[in-house]
């Protein structure tokens, strides 16, 4: 169990650093979503299910949705259409 917690905490540090140094905004938002999802697992392993559910709903859900809507509003998703063609 300790090994799992250490791996999850290492992944959290990696996600935080990756989001800082990421050049594309869309990639940074996706990394933030992964960070929030793993953080909710950490809260669950720390026997705090109320915080785990809140982190999953607000961190990975609502906040990420608002980030994507903001990127769409400022045309930050403009490069994504070329990838689909």
PDB file of C-alpha atoms in Angstrom:
ATOM      1  CA  UNK A   1       0.000   0.000   0.000  1.00  0.00           C
ATOM      2  CA  UNK A   2       2.872   2.357   0.780  1.00  0.00           C
ATOM      3  CA  UNK A   3       4.367   1.692  -2.663  1.00  0.00           C
ATOM      4  CA  UNK A   4       1.089   2.653  -4.338  1.00  0.00           C
ATOM      5  CA  UNK A   5       0.913   5.900  -2.371  1.00  0.00           C
ATOM      6  CA  UNK A   6       4.509   6.762  -3.259  1.00  0.00           C
ATOM      7  CA  UNK A   7       3.853   6.068  -6.947  1.00  0.00           C
ATOM      8  CA  UNK A   8       0.723   8.226  -6.911  1.00  0.00           C
ATOM      9  CA  UNK A   9       2.547  11.068  -5.168  1.00  0.00           C
ATOM     10  CA  UNK A  10       5.391  10.835  -7.686  1.00  0.00           C
ATOM     11  CA  UNK A  11       2.835  11.003 -10.485  1.00  0.00           C
ATOM     12  CA  UNK A  12       1.304  14.100  -8.864  1.00  0.00           C
ATOM     13  CA  UNK A  13       4.691  15.833  -8.815  1.00  0.00           C
ATOM     14  CA  UNK A  14       5.283  14.812 -12.430  1.00  0.00           C
ATOM     15  CA  UNK A  15       1.867  16.170 -13.493  1.00  0.00           C
ATOM     16  CA  UNK A  16       2.444  19.446 -11.666  1.00  0.00           C
ATOM     17  CA  UNK A  17       5.808  19.968 -13.349  1.00  0.00           C
ATOM     18  CA  UNK A  18       4.483  18.857 -16.735  1.00  0.00           C
ATOM     19  CA  UNK A  19       1.598  21.323 -16.546  1.00  0.00           C
ATOM     20  CA  UNK A  20       4.015  24.138 -15.758  1.00  0.00           C
ATOM     21  CA  UNK A  21       6.387  23.404 -18.623  1.00  0.00           C
ATOM     22  CA  UNK A  22       3.756  22.401 -21.190  1.00  0.00           C
ATOM     23  CA  UNK A  23       3.631  24.729 -24.197  1.00  0.00           C
ATOM     24  CA  UNK A  24       0.145  23.837 -25.459  1.00  0.00           C
ATOM     25  CA  UNK A  25      -2.811  24.958 -23.384  1.00  0.00           C
ATOM     26  CA  UNK A  26      -4.930  21.949 -24.303  1.00  0.00           C
ATOM     27  CA  UNK A  27      -2.219  19.588 -23.110  1.00  0.00           C
ATOM     28  CA  UNK A  28      -1.905  21.526 -19.860  1.00  0.00           C
ATOM     29  CA  UNK A  29      -5.645  21.170 -19.225  1.00  0.00           C
ATOM     30  CA  UNK A  30      -5.517  17.429 -19.902  1.00  0.00           C
ATOM     31  CA  UNK A  31      -2.563  17.078 -17.534  1.00  0.00           C
ATOM     32  CA  UNK A  32      -4.536  19.052 -14.939  1.00  0.00           C
ATOM     33  CA  UNK A  33      -7.429  16.606 -15.352  1.00  0.00           C
ATOM     34  CA  UNK A  34      -5.071  13.688 -14.732  1.00  0.00           C
ATOM     35  CA  UNK A  35      -3.678  15.467 -11.680  1.00  0.00           C
ATOM     36  CA  UNK A  36      -7.153  15.938 -10.233  1.00  0.00           C
ATOM     37  CA  UNK A  37      -8.152  12.336 -10.913  1.00  0.00           C
ATOM     38  CA  UNK A  38      -5.044  10.975  -9.195  1.00  0.00           C
ATOM     39  CA  UNK A  39      -5.484  13.428  -6.334  1.00  0.00           C
ATOM     40  CA  UNK A  40      -8.978  12.056  -5.762  1.00  0.00           C
ATOM     41  CA  UNK A  41      -7.458   8.565  -5.532  1.00  0.00           C
ATOM     42  CA  UNK A  42      -4.950   9.835  -2.980  1.00  0.00           C
ATOM     43  CA  UNK A  43      -7.756  11.346  -0.896  1.00  0.00           C
ATOM     44  CA  UNK A  44      -9.608   8.026  -1.052  1.00  0.00           C
ATOM     45  CA  UNK A  45      -6.510   6.116   0.072  1.00  0.00           C
ATOM     46  CA  UNK A  46      -6.143   8.564   2.963  1.00  0.00           C
ATOM     47  CA  UNK A  47      -9.658   7.482   4.037  1.00  0.00           C
ATOM     48  CA  UNK A  48     -11.330  10.746   3.187  1.00  0.00           C
ATOM     49  CA  UNK A  49     -14.036   9.788   0.688  1.00  0.00           C
ATOM     50  CA  UNK A  50     -15.861  13.112   0.932  1.00  0.00           C
ATOM     51  CA  UNK A  51     -12.774  14.971  -0.284  1.00  0.00           C
ATOM     52  CA  UNK A  52     -12.172  12.312  -2.941  1.00  0.00           C
ATOM     53  CA  UNK A  53     -15.635  12.793  -4.418  1.00  0.00           C
ATOM     54  CA  UNK A  54     -15.328  16.572  -4.237  1.00  0.00           C
ATOM     55  CA  UNK A  55     -11.930  16.524  -5.949  1.00  0.00           C
ATOM     56  CA  UNK A  56     -13.224  14.232  -8.682  1.00  0.00           C
ATOM     57  CA  UNK A  57     -16.349  16.314  -9.283  1.00  0.00           C
ATOM     58  CA  UNK A  58     -14.888  19.787  -8.983  1.00  0.00           C
ATOM     59  CA  UNK A  59     -11.239  19.288  -9.908  1.00  0.00           C
ATOM     60  CA  UNK A  60     -11.481  16.805 -12.745  1.00  0.00           C
ATOM     61  CA  UNK A  61     -15.019  17.644 -13.793  1.00  0.00           C
ATOM     62  CA  UNK A  62     -16.267  21.185 -13.467  1.00  0.00           C
ATOM     63  CA  UNK A  63     -12.940  23.017 -13.502  1.00  0.00           C
ATOM     64  CA  UNK A  64     -11.698  21.117 -16.549  1.00  0.00           C
ATOM     65  CA  UNK A  65     -14.947  21.812 -18.348  1.00  0.00           C
ATOM     66  CA  UNK A  66     -14.594  25.517 -17.580  1.00  0.00           C
ATOM     67  CA  UNK A  67     -10.992  25.460 -18.824  1.00  0.00           C
ATOM     68  CA  UNK A  68     -12.086  23.866 -22.125  1.00  0.00           C
ATOM     69  CA  UNK A  69     -14.911  26.380 -22.534  1.00  0.00           C
ATOM     70  CA  UNK A  70     -12.443  29.207 -21.905  1.00  0.00           C
ATOM     71  CA  UNK A  71     -10.020  27.768 -24.459  1.00  0.00           C
ATOM     72  CA  UNK A  72     -12.838  27.603 -26.981  1.00  0.00           C
ATOM     73  CA  UNK A  73     -13.813  31.193 -26.206  1.00  0.00           C
ATOM     74  CA  UNK A  74     -10.264  32.514 -26.716  1.00  0.00           C
ATOM     75  CA  UNK A  75      -9.716  30.261 -29.761  1.00  0.00           C
ATOM     76  CA  UNK A  76      -7.149  28.195 -27.872  1.00  0.00           C
ATOM     77  CA  UNK A  77      -8.479  25.045 -29.548  1.00  0.00           C
ATOM     78  CA  UNK A  78      -7.741  26.421 -33.001  1.00  0.00           C
ATOM     79  CA  UNK A  79      -4.843  24.039 -33.671  1.00  0.00           C
ATOM     80  CA  UNK A  80      -6.941  21.002 -32.814  1.00  0.00           C
ATOM     81  CA  UNK A  81      -9.068  21.199 -36.001  1.00  0.00           C
ATOM     82  CA  UNK A  82      -6.005  20.679 -38.187  1.00  0.00           C
ATOM     83  CA  UNK A  83      -5.177  17.480 -36.300  1.00  0.00           C
ATOM     84  CA  UNK A  84      -8.626  16.047 -37.065  1.00  0.00           C
ATOM     85  CA  UNK A  85      -8.406  16.608 -40.848  1.00  0.00           C
TER      86      UNK A  85
END
